[in-house]
Every structure is written in C-alpha cells, then in structure tokens.
mmCIF file of C-alpha atoms in Angstrom:
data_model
loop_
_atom_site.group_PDB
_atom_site.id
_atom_site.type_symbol
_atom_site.label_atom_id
_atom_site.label_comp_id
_atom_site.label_asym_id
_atom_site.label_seq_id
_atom_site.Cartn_x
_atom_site.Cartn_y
_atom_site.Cartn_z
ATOM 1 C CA UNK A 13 122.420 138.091 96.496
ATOM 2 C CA UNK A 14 119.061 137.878 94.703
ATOM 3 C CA UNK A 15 117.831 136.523 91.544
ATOM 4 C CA UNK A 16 115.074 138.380 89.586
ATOM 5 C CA UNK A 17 111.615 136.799 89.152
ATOM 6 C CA UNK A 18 111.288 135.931 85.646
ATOM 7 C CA UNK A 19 107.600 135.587 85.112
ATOM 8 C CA UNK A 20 105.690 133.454 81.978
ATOM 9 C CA UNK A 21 104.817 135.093 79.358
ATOM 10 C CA UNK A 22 101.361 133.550 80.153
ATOM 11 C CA UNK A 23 101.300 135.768 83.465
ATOM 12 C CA UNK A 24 101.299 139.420 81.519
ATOM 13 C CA UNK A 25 101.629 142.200 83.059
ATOM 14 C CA UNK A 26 99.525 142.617 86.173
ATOM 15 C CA UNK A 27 98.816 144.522 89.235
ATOM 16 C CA UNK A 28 98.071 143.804 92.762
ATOM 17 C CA UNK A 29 96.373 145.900 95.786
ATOM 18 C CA UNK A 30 97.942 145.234 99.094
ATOM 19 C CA UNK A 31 96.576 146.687 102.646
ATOM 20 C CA UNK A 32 98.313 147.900 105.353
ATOM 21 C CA UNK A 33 95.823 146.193 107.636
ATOM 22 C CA UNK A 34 96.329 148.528 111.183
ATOM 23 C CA UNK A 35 95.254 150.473 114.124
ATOM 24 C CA UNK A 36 94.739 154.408 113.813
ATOM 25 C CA UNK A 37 97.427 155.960 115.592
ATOM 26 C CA UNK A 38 99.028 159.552 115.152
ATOM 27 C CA UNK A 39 101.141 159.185 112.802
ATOM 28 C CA UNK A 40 103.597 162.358 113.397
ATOM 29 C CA UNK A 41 103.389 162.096 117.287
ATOM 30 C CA UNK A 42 105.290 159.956 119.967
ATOM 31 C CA UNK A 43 104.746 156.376 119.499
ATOM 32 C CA UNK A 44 103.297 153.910 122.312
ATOM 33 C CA UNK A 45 102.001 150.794 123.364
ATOM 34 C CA UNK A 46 98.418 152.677 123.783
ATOM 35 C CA UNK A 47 96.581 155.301 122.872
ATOM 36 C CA UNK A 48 95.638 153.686 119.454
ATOM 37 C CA UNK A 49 92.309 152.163 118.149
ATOM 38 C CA UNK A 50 90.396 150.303 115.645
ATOM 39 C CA UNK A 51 87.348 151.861 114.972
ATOM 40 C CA UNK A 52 88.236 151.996 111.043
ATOM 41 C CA UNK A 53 87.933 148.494 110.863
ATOM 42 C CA UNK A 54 83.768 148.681 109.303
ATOM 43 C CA UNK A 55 85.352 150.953 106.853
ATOM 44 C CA UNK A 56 87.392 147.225 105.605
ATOM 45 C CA UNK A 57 84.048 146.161 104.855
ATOM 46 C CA UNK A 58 83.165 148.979 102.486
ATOM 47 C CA UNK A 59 86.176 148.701 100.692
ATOM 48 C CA UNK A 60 86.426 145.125 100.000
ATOM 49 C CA UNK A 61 82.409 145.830 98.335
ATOM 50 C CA UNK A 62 84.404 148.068 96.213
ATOM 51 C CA UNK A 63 87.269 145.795 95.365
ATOM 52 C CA UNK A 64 85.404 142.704 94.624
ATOM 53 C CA UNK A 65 83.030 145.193 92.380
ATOM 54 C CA UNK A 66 86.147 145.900 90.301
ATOM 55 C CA UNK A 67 86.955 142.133 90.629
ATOM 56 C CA UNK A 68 90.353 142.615 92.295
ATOM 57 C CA UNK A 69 91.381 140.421 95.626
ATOM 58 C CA UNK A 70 93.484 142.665 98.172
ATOM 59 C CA UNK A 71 95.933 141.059 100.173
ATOM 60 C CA UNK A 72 95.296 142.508 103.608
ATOM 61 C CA UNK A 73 98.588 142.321 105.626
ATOM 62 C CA UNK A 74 97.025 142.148 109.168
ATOM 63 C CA UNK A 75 98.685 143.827 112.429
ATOM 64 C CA UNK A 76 98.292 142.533 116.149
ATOM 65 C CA UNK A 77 95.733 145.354 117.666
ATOM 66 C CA UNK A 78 93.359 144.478 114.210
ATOM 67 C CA UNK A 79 93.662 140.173 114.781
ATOM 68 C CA UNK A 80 92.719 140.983 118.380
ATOM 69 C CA UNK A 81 89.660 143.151 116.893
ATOM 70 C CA UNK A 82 86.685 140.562 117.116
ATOM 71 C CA UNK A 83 84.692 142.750 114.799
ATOM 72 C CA UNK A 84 87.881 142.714 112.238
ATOM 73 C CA UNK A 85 87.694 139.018 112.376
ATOM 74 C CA UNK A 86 84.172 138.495 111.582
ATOM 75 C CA UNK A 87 84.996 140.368 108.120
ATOM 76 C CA UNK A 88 88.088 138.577 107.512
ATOM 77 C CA UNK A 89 86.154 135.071 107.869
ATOM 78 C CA UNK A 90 83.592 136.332 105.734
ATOM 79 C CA UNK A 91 86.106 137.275 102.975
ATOM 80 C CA UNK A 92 87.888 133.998 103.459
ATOM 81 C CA UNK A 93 84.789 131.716 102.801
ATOM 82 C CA UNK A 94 84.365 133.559 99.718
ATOM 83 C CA UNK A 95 87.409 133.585 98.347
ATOM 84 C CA UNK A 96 87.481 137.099 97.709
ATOM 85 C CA UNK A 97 90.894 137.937 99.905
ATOM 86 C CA UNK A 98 94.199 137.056 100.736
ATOM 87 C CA UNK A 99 95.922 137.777 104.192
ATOM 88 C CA UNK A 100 99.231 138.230 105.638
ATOM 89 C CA UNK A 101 101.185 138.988 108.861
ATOM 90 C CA UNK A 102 101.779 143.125 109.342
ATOM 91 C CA UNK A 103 104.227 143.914 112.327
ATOM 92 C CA UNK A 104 103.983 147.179 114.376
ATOM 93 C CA UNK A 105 106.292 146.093 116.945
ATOM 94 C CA UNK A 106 105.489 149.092 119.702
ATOM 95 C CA UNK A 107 101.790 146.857 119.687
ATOM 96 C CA UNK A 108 103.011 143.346 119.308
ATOM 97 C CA UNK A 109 104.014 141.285 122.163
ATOM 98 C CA UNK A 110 106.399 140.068 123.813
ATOM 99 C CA UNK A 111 107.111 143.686 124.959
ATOM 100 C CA UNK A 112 111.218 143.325 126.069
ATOM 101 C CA UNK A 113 111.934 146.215 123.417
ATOM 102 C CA UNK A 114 112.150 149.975 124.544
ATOM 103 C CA UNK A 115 109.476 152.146 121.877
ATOM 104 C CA UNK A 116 111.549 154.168 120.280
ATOM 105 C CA UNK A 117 111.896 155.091 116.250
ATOM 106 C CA UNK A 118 114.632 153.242 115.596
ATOM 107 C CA UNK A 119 112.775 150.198 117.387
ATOM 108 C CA UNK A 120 109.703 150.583 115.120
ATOM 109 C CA UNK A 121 111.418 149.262 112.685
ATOM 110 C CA UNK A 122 110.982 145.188 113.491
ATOM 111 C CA UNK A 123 114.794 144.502 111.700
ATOM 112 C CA UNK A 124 116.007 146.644 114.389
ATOM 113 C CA UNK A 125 115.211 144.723 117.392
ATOM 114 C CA UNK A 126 117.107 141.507 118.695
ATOM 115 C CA UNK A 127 116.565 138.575 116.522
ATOM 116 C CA UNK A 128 114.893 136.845 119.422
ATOM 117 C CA UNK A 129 112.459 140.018 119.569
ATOM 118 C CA UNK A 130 111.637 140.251 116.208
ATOM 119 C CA UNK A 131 111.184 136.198 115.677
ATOM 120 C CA UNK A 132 108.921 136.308 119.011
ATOM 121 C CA UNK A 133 106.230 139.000 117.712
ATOM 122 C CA UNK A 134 106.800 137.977 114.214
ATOM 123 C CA UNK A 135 104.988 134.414 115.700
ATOM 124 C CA UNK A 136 102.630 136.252 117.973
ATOM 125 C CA UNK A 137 100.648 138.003 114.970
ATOM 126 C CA UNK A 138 101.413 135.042 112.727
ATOM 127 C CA UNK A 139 99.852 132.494 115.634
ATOM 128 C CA UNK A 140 97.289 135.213 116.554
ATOM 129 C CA UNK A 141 96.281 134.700 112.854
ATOM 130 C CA UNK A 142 95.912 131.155 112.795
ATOM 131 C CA UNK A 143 94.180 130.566 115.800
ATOM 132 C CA UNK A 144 91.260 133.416 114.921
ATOM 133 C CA UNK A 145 91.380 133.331 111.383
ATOM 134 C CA UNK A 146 92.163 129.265 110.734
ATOM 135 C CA UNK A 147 94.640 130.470 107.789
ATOM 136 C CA UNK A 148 98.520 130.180 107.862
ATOM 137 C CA UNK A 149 99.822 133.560 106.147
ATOM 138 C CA UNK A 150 102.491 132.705 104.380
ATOM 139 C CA UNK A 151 103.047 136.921 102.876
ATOM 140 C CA UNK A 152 105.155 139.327 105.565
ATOM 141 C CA UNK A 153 105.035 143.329 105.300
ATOM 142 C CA UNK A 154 107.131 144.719 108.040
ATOM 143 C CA UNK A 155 105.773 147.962 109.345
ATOM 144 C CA UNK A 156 107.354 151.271 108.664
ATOM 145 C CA UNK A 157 109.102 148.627 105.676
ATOM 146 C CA UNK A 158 111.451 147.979 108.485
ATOM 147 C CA UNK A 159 113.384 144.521 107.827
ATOM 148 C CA UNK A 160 117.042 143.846 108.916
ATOM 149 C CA UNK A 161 119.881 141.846 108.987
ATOM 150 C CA UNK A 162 117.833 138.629 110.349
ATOM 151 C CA UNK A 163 114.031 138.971 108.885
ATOM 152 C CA UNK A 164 114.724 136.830 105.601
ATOM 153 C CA UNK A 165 116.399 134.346 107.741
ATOM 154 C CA UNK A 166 113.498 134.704 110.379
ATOM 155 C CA UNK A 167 110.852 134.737 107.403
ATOM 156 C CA UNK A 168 111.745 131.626 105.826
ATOM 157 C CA UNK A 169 112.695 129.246 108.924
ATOM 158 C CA UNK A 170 109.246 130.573 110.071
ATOM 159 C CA UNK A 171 107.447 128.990 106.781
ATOM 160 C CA UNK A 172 106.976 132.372 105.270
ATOM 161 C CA UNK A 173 107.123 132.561 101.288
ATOM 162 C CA UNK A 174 106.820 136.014 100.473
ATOM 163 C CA UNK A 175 107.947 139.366 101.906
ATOM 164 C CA UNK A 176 106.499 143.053 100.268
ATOM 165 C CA UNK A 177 108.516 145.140 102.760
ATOM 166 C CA UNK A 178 110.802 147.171 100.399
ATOM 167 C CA UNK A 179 109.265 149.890 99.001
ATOM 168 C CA UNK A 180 111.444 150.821 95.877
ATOM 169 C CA UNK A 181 113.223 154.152 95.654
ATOM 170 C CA UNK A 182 112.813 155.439 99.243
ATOM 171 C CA UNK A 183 115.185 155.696 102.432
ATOM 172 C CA UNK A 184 114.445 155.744 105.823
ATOM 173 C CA UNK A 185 118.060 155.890 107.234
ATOM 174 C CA UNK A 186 117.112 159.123 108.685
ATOM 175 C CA UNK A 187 114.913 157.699 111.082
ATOM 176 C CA UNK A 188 116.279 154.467 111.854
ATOM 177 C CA UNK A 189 115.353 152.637 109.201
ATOM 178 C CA UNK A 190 116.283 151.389 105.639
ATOM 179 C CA UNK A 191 117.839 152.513 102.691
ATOM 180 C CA UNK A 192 116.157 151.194 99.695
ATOM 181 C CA UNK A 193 116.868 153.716 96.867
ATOM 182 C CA UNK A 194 118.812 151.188 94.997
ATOM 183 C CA UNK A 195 116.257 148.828 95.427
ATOM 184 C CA UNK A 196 115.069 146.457 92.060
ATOM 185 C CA UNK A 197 111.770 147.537 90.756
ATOM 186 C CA UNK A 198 111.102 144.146 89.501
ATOM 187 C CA UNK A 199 110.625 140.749 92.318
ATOM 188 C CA UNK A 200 112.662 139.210 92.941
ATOM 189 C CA UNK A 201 113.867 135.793 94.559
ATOM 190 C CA UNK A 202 116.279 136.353 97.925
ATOM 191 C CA UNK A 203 116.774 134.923 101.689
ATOM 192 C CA UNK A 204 118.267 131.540 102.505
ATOM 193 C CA UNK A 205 118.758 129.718 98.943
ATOM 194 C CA UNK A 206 116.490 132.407 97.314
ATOM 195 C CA UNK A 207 113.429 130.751 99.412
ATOM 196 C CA UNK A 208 110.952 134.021 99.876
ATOM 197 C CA UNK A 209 109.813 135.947 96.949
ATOM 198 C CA UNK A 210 110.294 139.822 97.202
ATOM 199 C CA UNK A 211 107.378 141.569 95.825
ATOM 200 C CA UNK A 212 108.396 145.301 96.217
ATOM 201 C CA UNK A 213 106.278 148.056 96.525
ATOM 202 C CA UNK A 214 105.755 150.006 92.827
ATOM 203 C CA UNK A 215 107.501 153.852 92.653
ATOM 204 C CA UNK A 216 108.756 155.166 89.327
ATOM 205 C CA UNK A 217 110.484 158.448 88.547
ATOM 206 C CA UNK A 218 108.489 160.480 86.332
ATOM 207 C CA UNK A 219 109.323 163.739 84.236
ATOM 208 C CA UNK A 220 111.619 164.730 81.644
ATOM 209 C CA UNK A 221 114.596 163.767 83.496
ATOM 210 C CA UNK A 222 112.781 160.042 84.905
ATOM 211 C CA UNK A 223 116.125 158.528 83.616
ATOM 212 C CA UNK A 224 118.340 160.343 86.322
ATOM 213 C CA UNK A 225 116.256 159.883 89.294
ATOM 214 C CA UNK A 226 118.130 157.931 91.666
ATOM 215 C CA UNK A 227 120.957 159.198 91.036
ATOM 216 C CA UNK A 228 119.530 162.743 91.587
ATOM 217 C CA UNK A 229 117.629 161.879 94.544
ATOM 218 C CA UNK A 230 120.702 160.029 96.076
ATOM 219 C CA UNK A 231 122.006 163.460 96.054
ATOM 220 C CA UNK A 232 119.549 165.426 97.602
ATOM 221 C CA UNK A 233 118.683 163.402 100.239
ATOM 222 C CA UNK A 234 116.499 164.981 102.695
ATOM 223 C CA UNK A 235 115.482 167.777 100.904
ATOM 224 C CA UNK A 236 111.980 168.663 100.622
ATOM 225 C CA UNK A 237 111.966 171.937 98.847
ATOM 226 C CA UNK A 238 114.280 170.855 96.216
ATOM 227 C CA UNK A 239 112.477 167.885 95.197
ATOM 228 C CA UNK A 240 109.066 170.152 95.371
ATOM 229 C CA UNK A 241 110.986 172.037 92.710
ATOM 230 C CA UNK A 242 111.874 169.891 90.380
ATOM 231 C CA UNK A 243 108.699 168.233 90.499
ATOM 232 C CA UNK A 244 106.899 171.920 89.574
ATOM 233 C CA UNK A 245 109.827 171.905 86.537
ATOM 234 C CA UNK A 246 108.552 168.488 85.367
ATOM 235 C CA UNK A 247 111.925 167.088 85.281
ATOM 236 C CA UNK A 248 111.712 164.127 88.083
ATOM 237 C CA UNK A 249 109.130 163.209 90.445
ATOM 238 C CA UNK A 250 108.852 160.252 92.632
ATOM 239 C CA UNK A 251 105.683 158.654 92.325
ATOM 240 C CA UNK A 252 104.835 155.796 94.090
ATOM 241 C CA UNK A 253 101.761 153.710 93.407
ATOM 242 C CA UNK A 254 99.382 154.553 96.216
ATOM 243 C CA UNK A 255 96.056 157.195 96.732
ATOM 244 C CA UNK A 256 97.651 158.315 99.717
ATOM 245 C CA UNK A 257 98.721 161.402 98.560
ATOM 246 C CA UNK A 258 99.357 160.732 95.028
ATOM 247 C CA UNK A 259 96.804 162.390 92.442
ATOM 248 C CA UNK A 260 95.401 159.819 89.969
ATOM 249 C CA UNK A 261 97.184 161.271 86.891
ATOM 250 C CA UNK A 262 100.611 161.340 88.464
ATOM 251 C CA UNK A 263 99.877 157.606 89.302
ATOM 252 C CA UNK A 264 98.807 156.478 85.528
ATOM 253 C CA UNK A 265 102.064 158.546 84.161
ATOM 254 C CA UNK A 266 104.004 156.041 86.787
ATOM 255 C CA UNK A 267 102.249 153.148 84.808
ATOM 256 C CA UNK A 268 103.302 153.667 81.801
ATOM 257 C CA UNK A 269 106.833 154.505 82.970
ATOM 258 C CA UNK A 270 106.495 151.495 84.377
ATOM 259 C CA UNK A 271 105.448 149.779 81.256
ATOM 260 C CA UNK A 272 108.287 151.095 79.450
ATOM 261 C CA UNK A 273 110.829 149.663 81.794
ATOM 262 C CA UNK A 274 109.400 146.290 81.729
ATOM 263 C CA UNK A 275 108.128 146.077 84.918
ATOM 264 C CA UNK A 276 105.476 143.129 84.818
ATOM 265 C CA UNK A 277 103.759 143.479 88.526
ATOM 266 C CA UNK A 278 102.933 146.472 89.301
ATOM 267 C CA UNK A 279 101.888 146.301 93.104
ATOM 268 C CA UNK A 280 100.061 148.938 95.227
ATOM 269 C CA UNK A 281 98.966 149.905 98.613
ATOM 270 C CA UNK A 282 97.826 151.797 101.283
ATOM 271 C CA UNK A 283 96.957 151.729 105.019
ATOM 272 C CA UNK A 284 93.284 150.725 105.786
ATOM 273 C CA UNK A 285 92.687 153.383 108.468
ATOM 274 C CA UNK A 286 92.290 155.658 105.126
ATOM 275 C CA UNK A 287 89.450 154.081 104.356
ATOM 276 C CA UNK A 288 87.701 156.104 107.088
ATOM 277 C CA UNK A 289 87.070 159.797 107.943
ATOM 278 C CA UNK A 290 89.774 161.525 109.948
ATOM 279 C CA UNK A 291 92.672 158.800 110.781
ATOM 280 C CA UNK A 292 95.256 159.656 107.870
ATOM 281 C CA UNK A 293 96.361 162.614 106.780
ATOM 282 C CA UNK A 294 95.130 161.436 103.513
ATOM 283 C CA UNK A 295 91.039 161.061 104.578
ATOM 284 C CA UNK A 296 90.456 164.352 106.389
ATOM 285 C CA UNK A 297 86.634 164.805 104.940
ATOM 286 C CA UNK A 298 83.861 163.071 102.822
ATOM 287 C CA UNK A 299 85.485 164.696 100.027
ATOM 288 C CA UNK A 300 89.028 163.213 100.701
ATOM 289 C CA UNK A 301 87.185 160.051 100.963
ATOM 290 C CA UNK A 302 85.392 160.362 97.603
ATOM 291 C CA UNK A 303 88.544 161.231 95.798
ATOM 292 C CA UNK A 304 90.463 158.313 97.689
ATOM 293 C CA UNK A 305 87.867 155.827 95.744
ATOM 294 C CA UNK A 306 87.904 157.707 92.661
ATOM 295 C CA UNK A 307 91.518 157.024 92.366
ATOM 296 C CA UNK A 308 91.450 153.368 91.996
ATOM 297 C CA UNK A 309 88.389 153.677 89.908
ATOM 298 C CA UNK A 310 90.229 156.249 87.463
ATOM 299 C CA UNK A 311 93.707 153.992 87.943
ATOM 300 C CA UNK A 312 91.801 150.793 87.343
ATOM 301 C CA UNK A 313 90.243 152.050 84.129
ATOM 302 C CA UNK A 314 93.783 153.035 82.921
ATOM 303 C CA UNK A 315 95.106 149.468 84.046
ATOM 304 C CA UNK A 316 92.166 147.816 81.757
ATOM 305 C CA UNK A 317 93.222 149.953 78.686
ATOM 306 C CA UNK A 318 96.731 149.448 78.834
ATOM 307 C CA UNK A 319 96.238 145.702 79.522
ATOM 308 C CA UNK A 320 97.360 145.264 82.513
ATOM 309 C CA UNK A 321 94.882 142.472 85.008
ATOM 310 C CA UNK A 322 94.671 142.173 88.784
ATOM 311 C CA UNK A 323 96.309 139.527 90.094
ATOM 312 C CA UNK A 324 95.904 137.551 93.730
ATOM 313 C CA UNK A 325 98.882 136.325 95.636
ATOM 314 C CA UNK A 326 98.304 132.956 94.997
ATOM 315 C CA UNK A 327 98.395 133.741 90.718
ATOM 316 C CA UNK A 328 101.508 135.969 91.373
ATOM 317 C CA UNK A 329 103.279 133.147 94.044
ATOM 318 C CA UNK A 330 102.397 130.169 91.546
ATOM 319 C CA UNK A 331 103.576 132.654 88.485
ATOM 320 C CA UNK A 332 106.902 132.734 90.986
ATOM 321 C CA UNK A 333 107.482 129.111 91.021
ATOM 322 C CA UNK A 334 106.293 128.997 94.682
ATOM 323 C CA UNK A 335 104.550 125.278 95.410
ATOM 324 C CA UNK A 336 101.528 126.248 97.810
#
C-alpha cells in the first residue's frame, strides 16, 4: 500500500538528473566479480562542469568498485564542499561484498538474494560511503532496478529515506527481475508506515494511441518487432527520460505528455560510464558523445520554456515532508 506524494503548489513542476554512478562492464556478456573497471570515472568530472553550467545538482547514486576508486573520491569530495551534488548508495551485487551469493541474472537483482545478503552489501557500499566520503546517503537505486520482497523493509531500518529503483512502465520478469508496468508515474510514499519516498524513474507513452499503452504493451510483452512497429505508425512509443538511446525530440514529446498527466517531478538518468568513449552502447564515438551532451542541452532548453526547474534531492525530500 502506498500513498501518493502530494507536492506544494510552491514546489512546481520540476525535474531532477540522477546517475547511475558504476564500473564499465559488458553489458550483454556473462556477468562476474572481475573483469570490470573504472577508468570512466575523469569523464564524472566533465560532466558535473556541464551540469553545474546549466545550474542543475545530479544525484550520483554511487556503486562499490567506484567508492573504492580513490580517484572517484577525490571528485566526489570536491563536489561535496561545494555543494554542487548529492550522493546515494547504487548496488551491483556480483561487485559488492560479502560474496555468499552465486552470480547469476536472477542474483543481479539485489531483491533477489537472501535478506541477510542483500542487508549485508546494502551496508558495505552505504559504510564504504561514509567512511571515504564523510556523508550518510540517505537515497537507494538498486541496480538492474532490482528490489524485492525485503528492500523497503531493509531501506528504512537501515536509515534510508528515499528509494528511485522503479523505473515506470518496464518489466524485467524475463530475466529475473521486476515487473513494474503498472507502476505510478507520480512518487510516492511506501515501506514500513510509508517511511521512504519513491521517486520513480520518468517513461511516458507517446503517439496517437499514448492513452492505451500499458495496456497494449502488457500484451505484447517481449516483442521487439511489434513495438518497433507501432512506434514507426506513431501510435505508442515508450519513451523514457534518458539520452541513452532516446533522441532529444522523442524525450521533449514525453514532457509534455507528462505535463498533461500532471506529473510534477519529472526525474531522469543515465549510467556515468556514458559519459566516456566506448563503455555503453550509447557512447561508441566523439560523435555519440557530442550528441549525448546535446541532449540535455536541447531537453534543458525545453524544460526552461515549459517551466519546469531542476530540483536537488534535498528541495524534492523537504517538498516530500521528509525532516533531514
């Protein structure tokens, strides 16, 4: 049960940037506990230059291998002593001690594992973060948006406010993980006595049929080609709010759909190993990366003329009713 987040009217309608803070890994092949690096993490730099230039604050949801990255710390203090970021925990469990957990699929999902698992690794970025950083996140983002049957419970016994791990309109069942194409577009209050705010992950249905979406995408499950088709009809597209594969335009149409359904926090993301040349299939080339910064710029601009502000976690936590 879960009560939705009725923000002030004071608050408006705003939008947030949140980072899948992470090691490069290949994303399509077997996982494991190695083979992975962080050599993306200068790229952070860059792109907080840009962010603060367009005077937005990310929220950088920070993974194990990047905490343990000395060079990823010296950034992080940096953006901490000005004020210019926020942070929170990010769990790849297949990287995250204690390992007791076979790597599989189904166990990259952190819900998946034994509540004693996922409590234990949840702590070991959490305390990792703490100890390097001298901040106490109080934001989750599972990896793979993988929470379960215990991570509320976990989340909020563990001090944790705020979870962004459902990412509206998708479903993961097929490989393990969750379904959340029923999902409320809006945060929304949930977990033991409604204690962490869920701030989900922005996708809209776009096209002449928008209104049908989940009920036509509950249908066709798993089926690329169909939905490739009725995305080249224009009568529903999935769009969610990222520059990971999502062209600029399709993104601002997914605003104002947005707007229209009264959606007041509008919150995007993407992984930070895009910010560099060759990790995602997103940033193949200097080209992919130039088009990757053009889309904020272009979705920023359409942000500013439709209203809508940035907002940091603390505006959108206090905007909540969340004491911090």
């Amino acid at each position: 049960m879960h009560s939705r987040i009725e923000f002030p009217y004071s608050f408006g309608t705003r939008f947030s940037v949140s980072v899948d803070t992470e090691e490069e890994f290949e994303w399509s092949g077997t996982l494991s506990r190695t083979g992975h690096g962080t050599s993306s993490v200068p790229a952070i730099g860059e792109g907080q230059r840009f962010f603060e230039s367009a005077g937005v604050t990310p929220l950088y949801y920070v993974d194990q291998p990047v905490i343990d990255s000395d060079e990823a710390v010296d950034l992080f203090r940096r953006f901490i002593a000005d004020g210019t970021a926020d942070f929170g925990v990010h769990l790849h469990p297949w990287v995250t001690p204690p390992f007791e957990e076979v790597v599989s699929r189904p166990n990259s999902y952190a819900g998946n594992l034994p509540e004693s698992v996922e409590r234990a690794k949840l702590r070991h970025v959490r305390d990792s973060m703490v100890a390097r950083l001298g901040v106490r996140p109080l934001a989750y983002r599972a990896g793979r948006y993988g929470i379960g049957r215990n991570s509320l419970r976990i989340l909020a016994e563990e001090g944790f406010v705020c979870d962004s791990s459902v990412r509206s309109l998708f479903d993961y069942r097929s490989d393990g993980g969750p379904d959340y194409r029923w999902s409320d577009q809006h945060p929304w209050r949930t977990g033991p006595d409604n204690r962490i705010v869920e701030l989900p992950l922005t996708s809209l249905f776009v096209g002449r049929a928008n209104w049908c979406g989940r009920q036509l995408y509950g249908r066709i499950g798993q089926l690329p080609t169909l939905k490739s088709i009725l995305a080249r009809l224009g009568l529903v597209e999935r769009v969610p709010l990222t520059p990971e594969g999502i062209p600029a335009d399709k993104a601002c149409q997914a605003i104002d759909a947005a707007l229209d359904q009264g959606i007041r926090l509008l919150s995007m993301s993407f992984h930070s190993p895009s910010l560099a040349i060759g990790n995602t299939p997103y940033v193949r080339d200097g080209k992919d990366l130039r088009t990757f910064y053009a889309w904020f710029d272009k979705v920023f601009d359409h942000c500013a003329r439709r209203g809508i502000l940035p907002a940091s976690l603390g505006e959108i936590l206090s905007a909540s009713g969340v004491k911090v």
